[in-house]
Coordinates of C-alpha atoms and ligand atoms in Angstrom, one line a residue:
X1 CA 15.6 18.3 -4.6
X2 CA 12.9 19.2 -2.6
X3 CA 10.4 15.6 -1.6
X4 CA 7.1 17.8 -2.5
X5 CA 9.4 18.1 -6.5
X6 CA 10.4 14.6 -6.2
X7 CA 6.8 13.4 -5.3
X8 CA 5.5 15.8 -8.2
X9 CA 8.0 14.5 -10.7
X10 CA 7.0 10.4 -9.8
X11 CA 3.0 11.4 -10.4
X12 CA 4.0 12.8 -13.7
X13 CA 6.0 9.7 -14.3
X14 CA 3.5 7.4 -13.7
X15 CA 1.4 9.3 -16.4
X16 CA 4.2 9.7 -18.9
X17 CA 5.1 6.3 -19.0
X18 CA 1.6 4.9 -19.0
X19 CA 1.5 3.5 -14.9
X20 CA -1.2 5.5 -13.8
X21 CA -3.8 7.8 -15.7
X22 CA -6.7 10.4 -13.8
X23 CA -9.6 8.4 -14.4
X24 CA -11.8 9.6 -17.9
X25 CA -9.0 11.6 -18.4
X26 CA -10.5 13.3 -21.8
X27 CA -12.9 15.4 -19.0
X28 CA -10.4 16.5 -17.0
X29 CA -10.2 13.6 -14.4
X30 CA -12.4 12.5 -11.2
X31 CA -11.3 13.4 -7.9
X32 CA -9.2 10.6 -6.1
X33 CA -10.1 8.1 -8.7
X34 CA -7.4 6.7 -11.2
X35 CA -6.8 4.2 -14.0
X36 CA -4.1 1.7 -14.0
X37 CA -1.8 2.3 -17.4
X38 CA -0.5 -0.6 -19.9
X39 CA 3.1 -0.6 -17.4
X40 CA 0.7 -0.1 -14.1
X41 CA -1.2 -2.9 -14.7
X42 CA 1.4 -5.1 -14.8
X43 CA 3.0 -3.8 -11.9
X44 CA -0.2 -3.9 -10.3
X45 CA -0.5 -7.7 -10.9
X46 CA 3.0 -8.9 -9.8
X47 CA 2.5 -6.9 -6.1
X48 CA -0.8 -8.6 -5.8
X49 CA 0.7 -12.0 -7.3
X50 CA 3.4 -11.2 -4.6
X51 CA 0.8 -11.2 -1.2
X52 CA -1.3 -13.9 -2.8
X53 CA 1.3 -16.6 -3.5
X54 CA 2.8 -15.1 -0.2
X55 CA -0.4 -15.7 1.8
X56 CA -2.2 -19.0 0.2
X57 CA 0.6 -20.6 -1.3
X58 CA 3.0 -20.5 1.4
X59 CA 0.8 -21.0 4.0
X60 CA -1.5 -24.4 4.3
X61 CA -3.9 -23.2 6.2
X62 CA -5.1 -19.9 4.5
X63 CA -7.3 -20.4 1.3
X64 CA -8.5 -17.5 -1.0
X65 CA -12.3 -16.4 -1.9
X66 CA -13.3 -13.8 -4.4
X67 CA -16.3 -12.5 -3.0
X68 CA -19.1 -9.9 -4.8
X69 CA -19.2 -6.3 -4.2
X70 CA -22.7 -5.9 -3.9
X71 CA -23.7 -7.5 -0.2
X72 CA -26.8 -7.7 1.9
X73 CA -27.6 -4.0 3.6
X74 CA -27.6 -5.7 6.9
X75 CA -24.0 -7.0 6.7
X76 CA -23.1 -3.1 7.4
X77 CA -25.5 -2.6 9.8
X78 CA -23.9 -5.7 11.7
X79 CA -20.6 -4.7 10.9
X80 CA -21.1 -1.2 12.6
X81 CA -20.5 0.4 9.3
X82 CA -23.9 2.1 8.9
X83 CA -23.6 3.6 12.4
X84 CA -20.2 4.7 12.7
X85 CA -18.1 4.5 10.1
X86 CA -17.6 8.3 10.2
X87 CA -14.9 10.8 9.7
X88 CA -14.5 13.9 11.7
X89 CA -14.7 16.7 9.2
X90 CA -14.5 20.6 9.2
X91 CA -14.5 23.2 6.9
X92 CA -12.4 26.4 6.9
X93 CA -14.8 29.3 6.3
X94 CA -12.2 30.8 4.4
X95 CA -10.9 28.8 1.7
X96 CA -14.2 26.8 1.9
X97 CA -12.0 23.9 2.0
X98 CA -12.9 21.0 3.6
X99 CA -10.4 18.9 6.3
X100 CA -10.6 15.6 8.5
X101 CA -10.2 17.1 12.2
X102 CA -8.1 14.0 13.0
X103 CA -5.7 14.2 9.6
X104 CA -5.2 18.0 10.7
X105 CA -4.6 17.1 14.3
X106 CA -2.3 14.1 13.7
X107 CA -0.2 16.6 11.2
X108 CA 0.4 19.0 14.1
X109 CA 1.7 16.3 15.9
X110 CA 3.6 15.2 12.8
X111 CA 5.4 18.9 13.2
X112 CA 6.6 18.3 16.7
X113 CA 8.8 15.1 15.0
X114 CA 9.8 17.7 12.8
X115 CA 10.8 20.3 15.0
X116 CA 13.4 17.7 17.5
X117 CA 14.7 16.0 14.0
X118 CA 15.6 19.8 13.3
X119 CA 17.2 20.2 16.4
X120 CA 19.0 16.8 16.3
X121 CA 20.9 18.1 12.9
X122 CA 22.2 21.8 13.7
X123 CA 23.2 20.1 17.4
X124 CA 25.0 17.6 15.0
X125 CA 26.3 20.1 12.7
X126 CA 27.7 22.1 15.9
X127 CA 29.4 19.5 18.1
X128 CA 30.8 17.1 14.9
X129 CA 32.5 13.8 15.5
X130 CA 31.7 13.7 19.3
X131 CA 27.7 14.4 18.8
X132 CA 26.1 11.6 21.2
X133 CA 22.2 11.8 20.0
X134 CA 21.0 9.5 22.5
X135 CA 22.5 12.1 25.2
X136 CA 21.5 15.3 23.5
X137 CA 17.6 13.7 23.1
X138 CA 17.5 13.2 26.8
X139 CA 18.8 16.2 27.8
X140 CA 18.5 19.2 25.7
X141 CA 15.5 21.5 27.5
X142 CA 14.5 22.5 24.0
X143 CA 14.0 18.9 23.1
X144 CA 12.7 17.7 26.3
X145 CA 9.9 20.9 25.5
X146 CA 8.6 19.7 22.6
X147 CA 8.5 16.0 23.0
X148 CA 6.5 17.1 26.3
X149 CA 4.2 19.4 24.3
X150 CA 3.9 15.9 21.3
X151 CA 2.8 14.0 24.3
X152 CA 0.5 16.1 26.0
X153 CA -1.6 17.0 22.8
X154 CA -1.0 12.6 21.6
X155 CA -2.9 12.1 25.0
X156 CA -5.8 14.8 24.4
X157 CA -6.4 13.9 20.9
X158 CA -6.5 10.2 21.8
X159 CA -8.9 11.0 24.5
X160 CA -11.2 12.9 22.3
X161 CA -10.9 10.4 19.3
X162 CA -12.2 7.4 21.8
X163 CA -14.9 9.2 23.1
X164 CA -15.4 11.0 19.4
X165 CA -16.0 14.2 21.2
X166 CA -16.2 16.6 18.2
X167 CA -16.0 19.7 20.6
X168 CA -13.0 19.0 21.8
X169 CA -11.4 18.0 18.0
X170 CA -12.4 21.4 17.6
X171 CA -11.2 22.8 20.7
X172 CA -7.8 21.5 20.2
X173 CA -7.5 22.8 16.8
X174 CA -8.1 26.2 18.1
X175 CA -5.9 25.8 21.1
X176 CA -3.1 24.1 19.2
X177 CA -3.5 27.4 16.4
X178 CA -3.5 24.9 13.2
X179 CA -4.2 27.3 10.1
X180 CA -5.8 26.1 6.9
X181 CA -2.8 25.3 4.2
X182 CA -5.1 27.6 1.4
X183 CA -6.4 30.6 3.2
X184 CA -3.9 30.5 6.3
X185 CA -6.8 31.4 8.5
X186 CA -8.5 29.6 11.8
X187 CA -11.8 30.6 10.5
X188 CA -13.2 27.1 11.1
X189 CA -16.8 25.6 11.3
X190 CA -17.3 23.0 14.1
X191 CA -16.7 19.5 13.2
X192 CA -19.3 16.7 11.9
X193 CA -19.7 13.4 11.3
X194 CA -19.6 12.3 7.8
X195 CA -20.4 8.3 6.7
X196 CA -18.3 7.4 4.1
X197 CA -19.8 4.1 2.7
X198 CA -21.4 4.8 -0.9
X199 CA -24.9 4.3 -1.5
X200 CA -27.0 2.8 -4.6
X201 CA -30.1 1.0 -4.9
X202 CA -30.8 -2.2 -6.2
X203 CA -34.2 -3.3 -7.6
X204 CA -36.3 -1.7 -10.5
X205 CA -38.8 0.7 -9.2
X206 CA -38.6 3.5 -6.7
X207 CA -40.7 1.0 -4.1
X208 CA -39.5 -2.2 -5.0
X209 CA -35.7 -0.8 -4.6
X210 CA -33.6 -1.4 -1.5
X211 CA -30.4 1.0 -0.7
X212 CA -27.2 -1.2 -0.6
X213 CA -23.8 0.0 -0.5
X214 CA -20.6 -0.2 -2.6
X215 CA -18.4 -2.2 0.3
X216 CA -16.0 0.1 2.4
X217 CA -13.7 -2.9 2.7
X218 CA -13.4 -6.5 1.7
X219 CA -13.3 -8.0 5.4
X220 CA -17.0 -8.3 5.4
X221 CA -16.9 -10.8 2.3
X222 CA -14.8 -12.9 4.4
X223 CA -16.7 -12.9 8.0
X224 CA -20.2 -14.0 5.9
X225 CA -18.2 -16.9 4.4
X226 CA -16.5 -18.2 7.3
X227 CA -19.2 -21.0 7.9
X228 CA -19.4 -21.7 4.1
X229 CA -15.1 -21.9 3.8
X230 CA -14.6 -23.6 7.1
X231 CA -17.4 -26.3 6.6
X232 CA -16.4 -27.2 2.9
X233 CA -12.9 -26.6 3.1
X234 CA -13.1 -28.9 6.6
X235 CA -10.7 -25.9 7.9
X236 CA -8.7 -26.6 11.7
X237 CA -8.4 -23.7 13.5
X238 CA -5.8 -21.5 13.3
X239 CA -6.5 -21.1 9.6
X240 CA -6.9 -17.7 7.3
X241 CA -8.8 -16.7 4.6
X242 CA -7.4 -13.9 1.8
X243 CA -9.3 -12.2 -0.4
X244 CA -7.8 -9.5 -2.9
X245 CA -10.8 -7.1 -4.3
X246 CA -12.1 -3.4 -5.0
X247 CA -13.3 -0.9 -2.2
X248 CA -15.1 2.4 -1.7
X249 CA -15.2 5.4 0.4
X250 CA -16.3 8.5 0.2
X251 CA -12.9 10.1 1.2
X252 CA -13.5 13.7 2.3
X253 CA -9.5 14.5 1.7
X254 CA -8.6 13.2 -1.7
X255 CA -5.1 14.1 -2.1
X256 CA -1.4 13.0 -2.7
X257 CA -1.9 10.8 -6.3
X258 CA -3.2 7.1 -5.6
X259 CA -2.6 7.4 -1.3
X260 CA -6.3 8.1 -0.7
X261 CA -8.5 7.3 -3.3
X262 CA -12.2 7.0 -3.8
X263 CA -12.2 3.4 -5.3
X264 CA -9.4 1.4 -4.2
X265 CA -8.2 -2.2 -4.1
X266 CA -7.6 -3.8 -0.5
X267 CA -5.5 -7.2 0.2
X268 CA -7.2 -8.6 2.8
X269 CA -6.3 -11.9 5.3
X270 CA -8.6 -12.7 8.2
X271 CA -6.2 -15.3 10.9
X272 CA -9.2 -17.4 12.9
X273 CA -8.0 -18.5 15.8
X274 CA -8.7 -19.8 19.7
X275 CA -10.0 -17.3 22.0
X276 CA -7.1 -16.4 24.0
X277 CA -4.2 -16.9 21.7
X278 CA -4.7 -13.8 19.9
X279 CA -2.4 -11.9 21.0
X280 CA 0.7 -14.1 20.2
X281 CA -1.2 -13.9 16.6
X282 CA -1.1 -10.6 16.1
X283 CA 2.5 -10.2 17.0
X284 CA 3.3 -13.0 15.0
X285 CA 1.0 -11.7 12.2
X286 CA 3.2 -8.5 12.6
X287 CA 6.4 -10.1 11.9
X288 CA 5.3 -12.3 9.1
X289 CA 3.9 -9.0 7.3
X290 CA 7.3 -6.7 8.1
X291 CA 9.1 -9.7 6.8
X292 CA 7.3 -9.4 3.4
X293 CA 7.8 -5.8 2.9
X294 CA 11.3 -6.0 3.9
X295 CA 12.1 -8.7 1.3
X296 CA 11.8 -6.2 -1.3
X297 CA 14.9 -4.8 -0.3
X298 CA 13.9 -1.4 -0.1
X299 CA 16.2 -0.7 3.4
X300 CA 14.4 -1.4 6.9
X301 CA 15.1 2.3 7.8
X302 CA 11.9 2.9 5.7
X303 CA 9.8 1.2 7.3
X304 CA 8.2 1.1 10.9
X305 CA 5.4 0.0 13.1
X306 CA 2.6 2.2 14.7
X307 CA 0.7 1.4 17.4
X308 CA -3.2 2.6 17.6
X309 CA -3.9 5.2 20.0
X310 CA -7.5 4.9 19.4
X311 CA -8.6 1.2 19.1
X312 CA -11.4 0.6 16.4
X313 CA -14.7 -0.7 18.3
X314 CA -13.9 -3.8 17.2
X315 CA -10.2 -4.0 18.3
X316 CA -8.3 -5.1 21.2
X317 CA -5.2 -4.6 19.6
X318 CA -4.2 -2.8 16.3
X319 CA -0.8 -1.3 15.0
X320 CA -0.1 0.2 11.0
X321 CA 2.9 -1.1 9.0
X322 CA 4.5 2.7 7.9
X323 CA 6.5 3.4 5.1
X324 CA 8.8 6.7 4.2
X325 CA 7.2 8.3 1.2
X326 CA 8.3 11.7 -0.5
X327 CA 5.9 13.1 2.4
X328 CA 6.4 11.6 5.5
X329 CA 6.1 8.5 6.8
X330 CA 2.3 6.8 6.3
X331 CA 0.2 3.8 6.9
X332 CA 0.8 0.8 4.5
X333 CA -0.8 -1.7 6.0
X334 CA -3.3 -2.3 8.9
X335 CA -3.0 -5.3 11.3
X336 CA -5.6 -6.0 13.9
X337 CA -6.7 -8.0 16.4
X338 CA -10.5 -7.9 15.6
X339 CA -11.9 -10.0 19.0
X340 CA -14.7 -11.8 18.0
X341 CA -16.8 -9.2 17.5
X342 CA -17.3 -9.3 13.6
X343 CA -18.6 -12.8 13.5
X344 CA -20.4 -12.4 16.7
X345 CA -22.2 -9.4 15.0
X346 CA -23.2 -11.3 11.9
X347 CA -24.7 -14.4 14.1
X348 CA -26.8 -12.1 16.2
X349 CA -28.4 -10.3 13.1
X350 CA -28.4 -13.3 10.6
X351 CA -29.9 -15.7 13.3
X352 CA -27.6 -18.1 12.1
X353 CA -24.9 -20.1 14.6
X354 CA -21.5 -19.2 13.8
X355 CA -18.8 -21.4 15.1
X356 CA -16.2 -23.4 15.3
X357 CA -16.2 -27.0 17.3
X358 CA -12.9 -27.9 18.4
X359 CA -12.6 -31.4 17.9
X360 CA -9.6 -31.4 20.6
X361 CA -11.2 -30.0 24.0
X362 CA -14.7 -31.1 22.4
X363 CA -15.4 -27.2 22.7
X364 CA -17.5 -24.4 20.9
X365 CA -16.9 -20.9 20.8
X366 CA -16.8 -18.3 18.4
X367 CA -13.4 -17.9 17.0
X368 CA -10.9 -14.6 17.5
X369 CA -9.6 -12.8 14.3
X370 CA -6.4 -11.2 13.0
X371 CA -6.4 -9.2 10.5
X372 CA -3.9 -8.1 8.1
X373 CA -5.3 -5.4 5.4
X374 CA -3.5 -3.5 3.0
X375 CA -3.9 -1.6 -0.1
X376 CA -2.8 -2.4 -3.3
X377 CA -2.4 1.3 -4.5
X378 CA -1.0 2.9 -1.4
X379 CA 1.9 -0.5 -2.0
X380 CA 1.8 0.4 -5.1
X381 CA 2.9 3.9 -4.8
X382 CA 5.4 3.1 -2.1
X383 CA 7.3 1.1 -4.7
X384 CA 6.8 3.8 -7.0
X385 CA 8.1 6.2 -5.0
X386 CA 11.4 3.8 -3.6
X387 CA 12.3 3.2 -7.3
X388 CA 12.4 6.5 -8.8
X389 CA 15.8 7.9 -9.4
X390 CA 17.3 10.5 -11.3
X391 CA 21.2 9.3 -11.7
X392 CA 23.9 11.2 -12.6
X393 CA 26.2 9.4 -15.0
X394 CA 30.2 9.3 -15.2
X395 CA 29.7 11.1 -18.6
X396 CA 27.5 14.0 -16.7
X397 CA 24.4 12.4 -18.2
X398 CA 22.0 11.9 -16.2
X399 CA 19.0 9.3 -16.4
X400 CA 15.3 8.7 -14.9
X401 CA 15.8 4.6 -13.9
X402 CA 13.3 2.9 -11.9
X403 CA 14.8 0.4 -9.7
X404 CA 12.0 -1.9 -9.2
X405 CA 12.7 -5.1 -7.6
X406 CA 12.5 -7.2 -10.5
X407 CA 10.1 -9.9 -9.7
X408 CA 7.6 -6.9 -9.7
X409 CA 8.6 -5.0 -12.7
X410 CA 6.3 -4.9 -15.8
X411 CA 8.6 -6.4 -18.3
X412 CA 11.5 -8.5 -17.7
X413 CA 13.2 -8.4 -20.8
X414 CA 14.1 -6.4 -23.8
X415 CA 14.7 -7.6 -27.3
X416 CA 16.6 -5.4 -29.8
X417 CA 17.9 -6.0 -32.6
X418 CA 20.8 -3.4 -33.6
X419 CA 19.3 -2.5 -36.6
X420 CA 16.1 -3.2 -38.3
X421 CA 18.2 -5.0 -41.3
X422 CA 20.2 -8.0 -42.2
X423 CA 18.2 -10.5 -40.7
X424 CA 18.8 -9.2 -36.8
X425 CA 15.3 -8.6 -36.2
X426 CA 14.2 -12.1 -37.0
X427 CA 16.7 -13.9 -35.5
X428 CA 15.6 -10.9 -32.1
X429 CA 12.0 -12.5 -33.3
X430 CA 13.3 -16.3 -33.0
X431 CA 14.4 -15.6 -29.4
X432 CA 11.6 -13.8 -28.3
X433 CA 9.1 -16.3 -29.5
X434 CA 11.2 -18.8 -27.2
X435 CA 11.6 -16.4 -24.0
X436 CA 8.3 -15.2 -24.1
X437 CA 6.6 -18.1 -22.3
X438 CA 8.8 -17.8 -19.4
X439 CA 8.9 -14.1 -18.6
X440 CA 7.5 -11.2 -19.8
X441 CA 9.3 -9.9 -23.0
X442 CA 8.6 -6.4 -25.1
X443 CA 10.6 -6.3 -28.6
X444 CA 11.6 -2.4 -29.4
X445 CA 13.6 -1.6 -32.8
X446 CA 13.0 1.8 -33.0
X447 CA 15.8 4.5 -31.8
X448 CA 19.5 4.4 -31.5
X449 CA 20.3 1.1 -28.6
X450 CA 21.0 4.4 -26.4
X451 CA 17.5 5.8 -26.2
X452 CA 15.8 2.3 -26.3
X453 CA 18.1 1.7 -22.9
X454 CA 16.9 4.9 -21.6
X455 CA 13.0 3.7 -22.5
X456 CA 13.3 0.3 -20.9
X457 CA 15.1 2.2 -17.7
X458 CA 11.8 4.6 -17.0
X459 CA 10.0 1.9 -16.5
X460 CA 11.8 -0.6 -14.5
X461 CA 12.9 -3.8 -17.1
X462 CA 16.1 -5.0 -15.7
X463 CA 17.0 -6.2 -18.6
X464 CA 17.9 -6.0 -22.3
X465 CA 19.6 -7.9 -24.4
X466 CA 21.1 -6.9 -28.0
X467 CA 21.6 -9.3 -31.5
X468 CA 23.5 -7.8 -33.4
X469 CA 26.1 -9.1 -36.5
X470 CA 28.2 -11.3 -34.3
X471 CA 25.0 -12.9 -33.1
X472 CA 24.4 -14.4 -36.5
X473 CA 27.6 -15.8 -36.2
X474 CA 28.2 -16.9 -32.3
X475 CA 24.8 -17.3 -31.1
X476 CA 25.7 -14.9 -28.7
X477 CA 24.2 -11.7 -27.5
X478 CA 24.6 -8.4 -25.2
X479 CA 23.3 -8.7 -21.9
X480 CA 22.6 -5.5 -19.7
X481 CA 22.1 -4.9 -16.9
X482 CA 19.7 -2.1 -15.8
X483 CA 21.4 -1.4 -12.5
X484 CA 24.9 -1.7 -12.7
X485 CA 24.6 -0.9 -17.0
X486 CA 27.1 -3.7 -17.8
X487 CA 27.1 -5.5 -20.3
X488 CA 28.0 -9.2 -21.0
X489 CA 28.2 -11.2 -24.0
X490 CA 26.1 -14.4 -23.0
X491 CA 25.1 -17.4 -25.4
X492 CA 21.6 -17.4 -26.5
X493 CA 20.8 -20.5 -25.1
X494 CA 22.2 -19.6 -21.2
X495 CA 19.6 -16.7 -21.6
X496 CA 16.5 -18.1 -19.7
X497 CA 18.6 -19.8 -17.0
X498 CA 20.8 -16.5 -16.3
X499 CA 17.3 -13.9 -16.0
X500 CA 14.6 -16.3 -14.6
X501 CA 16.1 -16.7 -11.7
X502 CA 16.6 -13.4 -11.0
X503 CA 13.2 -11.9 -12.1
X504 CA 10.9 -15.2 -10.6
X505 CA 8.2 -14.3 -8.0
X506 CA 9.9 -17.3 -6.6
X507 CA 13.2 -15.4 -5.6
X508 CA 11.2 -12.9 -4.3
X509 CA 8.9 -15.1 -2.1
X510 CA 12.2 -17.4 -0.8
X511 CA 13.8 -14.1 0.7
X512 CA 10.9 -13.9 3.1
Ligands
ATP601 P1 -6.4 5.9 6.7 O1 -6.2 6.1 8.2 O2 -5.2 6.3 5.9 O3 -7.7 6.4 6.2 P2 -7.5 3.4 7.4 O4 -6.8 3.1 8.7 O5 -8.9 3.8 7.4 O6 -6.6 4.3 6.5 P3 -8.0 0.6 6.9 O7 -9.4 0.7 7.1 O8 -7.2 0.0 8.0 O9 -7.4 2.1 6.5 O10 -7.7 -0.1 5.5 C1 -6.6 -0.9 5.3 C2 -5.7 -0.5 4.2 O11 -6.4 -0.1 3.0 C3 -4.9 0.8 4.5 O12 -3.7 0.5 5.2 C4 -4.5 1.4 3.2 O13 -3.4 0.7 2.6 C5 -5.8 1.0 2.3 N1 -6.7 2.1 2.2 C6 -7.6 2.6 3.1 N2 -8.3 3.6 2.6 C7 -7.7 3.9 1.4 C8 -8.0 4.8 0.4 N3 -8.9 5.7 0.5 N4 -7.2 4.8 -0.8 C9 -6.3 3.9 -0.9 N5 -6.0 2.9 0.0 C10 -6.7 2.9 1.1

């Protein structure tokens, strides 16, 4: 099946089996915004349970805030936001479609990959067994071509994206012949800045109102704290602060489900630390957070790093944590080394001194930050997208299971009685009244046990167990599996000990 059909067929599983909804739904939806179902919810809470617990419980020196939306108008002035946080946009004539020059630019170079991974396979397909790719990479002149013509247009568009020349975005668009997707023309208007921070006013009347803005990120909630945390928490540098909470931009491109959204929910940890040792941070910072994607044991093939060709004002090093989805490869997570410019920024326009005294060299200074930022919907749709399956049965059946890693999944456990007589669903009752405290639990007794396997498989429970007749009798029940579909007779009272363990965010966090 084709990725664009498998990609389609995950969005409208997420709808069918109440993981993710367009948002007021009844009027035909809002662009790029979406609600969280009954089943996405849940999901939703165990990934960010999973980076919480990850960041401030195994970690004694990184403490959580929850801080408010709503912030003081100059925090985005200090932060840079008001002046340049700006996309390069540009309309096709055409279509009247509207496109980020950059997105457009880093596809074409995107289609160069392509073009060698094409190569690679017929070469493969024609020499067989003796195929040596390292070889035929270095030396086929086709290859050589279009890696040369990748590098030549990475180096131009980083050049133009540092200096955010927006004649020469256009210019390369023209000279590289990228066509819009809808009209398949290069009718194109030149490219513009567009600020995508959302505006609102607080305050009563049209006078007495200032203009605040809905925040672009969560960072900023933690740089205005930093004094507050570090004073009353009597914090030693190195030490982090994590904050989990909503964000909004004004996305020009809202496409492809939940990846780019207009409201959005960030995980984000801010590393302080000494002047100078930042850059063994960051690295280690990049380790620790490929370590925690990779524990969810979705293959490291799927993942990789990418380095910043264009380092954020802010930055002095910065590299995305990439995962294969239906359409390509795309940033996860951001992790940057952020200098000290953030809380340098807020102490120039708050008046207020912000820093640390190191208590060892009898030193002040402004500390250095790493940050690690990533968002809950685009790691939500990863996992969404890495679970789906459509699995062809010994019988020719086939079935839609989503193989979540369980410590994430919705529901842990299903309780069915075989039939909706004879005292089975009470006893089903009886068991889930004592499981139910431990793990998640859903009792179904509607359907044949087939179809209420089938349920519990769509949406990720990895397991279910079954009282039937005997069970009256043996204090026994079935136990299945929602992988391997085996079943095993286990005795009631082995139940908790046999599926917490393998369902506990505690597994999950030990594999780390
Ligand atoms: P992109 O280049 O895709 O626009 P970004 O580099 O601007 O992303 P950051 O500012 O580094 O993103 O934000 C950190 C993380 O927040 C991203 O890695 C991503 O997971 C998430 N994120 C950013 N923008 C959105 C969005 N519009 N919708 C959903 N998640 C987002």
């Amino acid at each position: 099946m084709a990725q664009e059909d498998v990609f389609k067929k995950i969005v409208s599983h997420c709808k069918e089996y109440g993981f993710v909804f367009p948002s007021s739904d009844i009027y035909d939806g809002l662009g790029a915004v979406y609600d969280y179902g009954q089943n996405g919810v849940e999901l939703k809470n165990n990934i960010k349970q999973y980076w919480w617990q990850s960041m401030v419980l195994l970690h004694e020196n990184i403490v959580g805030i929850d801080s408010a939306i709503f912030m003081h108008p100059t925090v985005w002035k200090a932060s840079g936001h008001v002046d340049a946080f700006n996309d390069p946009l540009i309309d096709n004539r055409d279509s009247k479609k509207r496109y980020r020059a950059d997105v457009l630019i880093e596809d074409q170079i995107a289609k160069y990959d392509e073009k060698v991974e094409k190569e690679v396979a017929k070469a493969r397909k024609r020499f067989g067994e003796s195929f040596d790719e390292a070889q035929y990479l270095a030396t086929s002149p086709r290859v050589l071509e279009l890696l040369q013509k990748k590098e030549a247009l990475h180096e131009r568009f980083a050049v133009a994206m540092n200096d955010m020349n927006l004649e020469e975005l256009k210019q390369i668009i023209l000279d590289e012949e990228i066509v819009c997707p809808i009209s398949g023309t290069r009718n194109w208007t030149d490219v513009r800045q567009f600020n995508l921070m959302f505006k609102t006013e607080v305050g009563s009347t049209a006078e007495g109102a200032s203009t605040i803005y809905l925040r672009p990120e969560t960072a900023q909630g933690i740089f205005v704290n930093y004094l507050n945390v570090q004073k009353t928490g009597r914090m030693k540098l190195p030490f982090g602060i994590a904050q989990i909470g909503k964000a909004f931009r004004n996305e020009i491109v809202a496409r492809q489900f939940i990846f780019r959204m207009r409201e959005f929910e960030q995980m984000e940890m801010q590393f302080f630390v000494k002047p100078g040792t930042e850059l063994e941070w960051f690295n280690q910072w990049k380790d620790t957070r490929m370590a925690w994607h990779q524990a969810l044991g979705f293959g490291a093939e799927n993942y990789r790093y990418h380095d910043h060709e264009k380092l954020a004002h802010y930055a002095n090093a910065a590299c995305d944590i990439e995962f294969r989805m239906p359409f390509g490869f795309k940033e996860v997570e951001g992790i940057h080394s952020r200098t000290n410019f953030d809380l340098s920024q807020h102490a120039q326009y708050s008046g207020r001194k912000i820093e640390y005294f190191d208590p060892e060299t009898n030193e002040r200074y402004t500390p250095y930050v790493i940050e690690t930022s990533i968002g809950v919907d685009r790691m939500f749709l990863s996992v969404m997208c890495h679970s789906y399956e459509e699995e062809t049965l010994e019988n020719g059946e086939t079935r839609v299971v989503l193989r979540l890693p369980a410590a994430l999944a919705p529901t842990k456990l299903a309780v069915m009685p075989l039939v909706k007589k004879d005292g089975l669903p009470e006893k089903a009752r009886e068991i889930m009244d004592d499981l139910k405290f431990h793990f998640n639990c859903k009792y179904d007794e509607k359907d044949s046990i087939g179809k209420r396997y089938r349920r519990q498989d769509a949406v990720g429970t990895p397991f279910c167990i079954t009282i039937d007749h005997d069970t009256l009798k043996d204090d026994c029940v079935t136990l299945r599996n929602r992988d391997t579909m085996e079943q095993q007779r286990v005795k009631i009272s082995d139940l908790r000990g046999l599926i917490e363990d393998q369902v506990s965010l505690t597994s999950l966090l030990k594999k780390i």
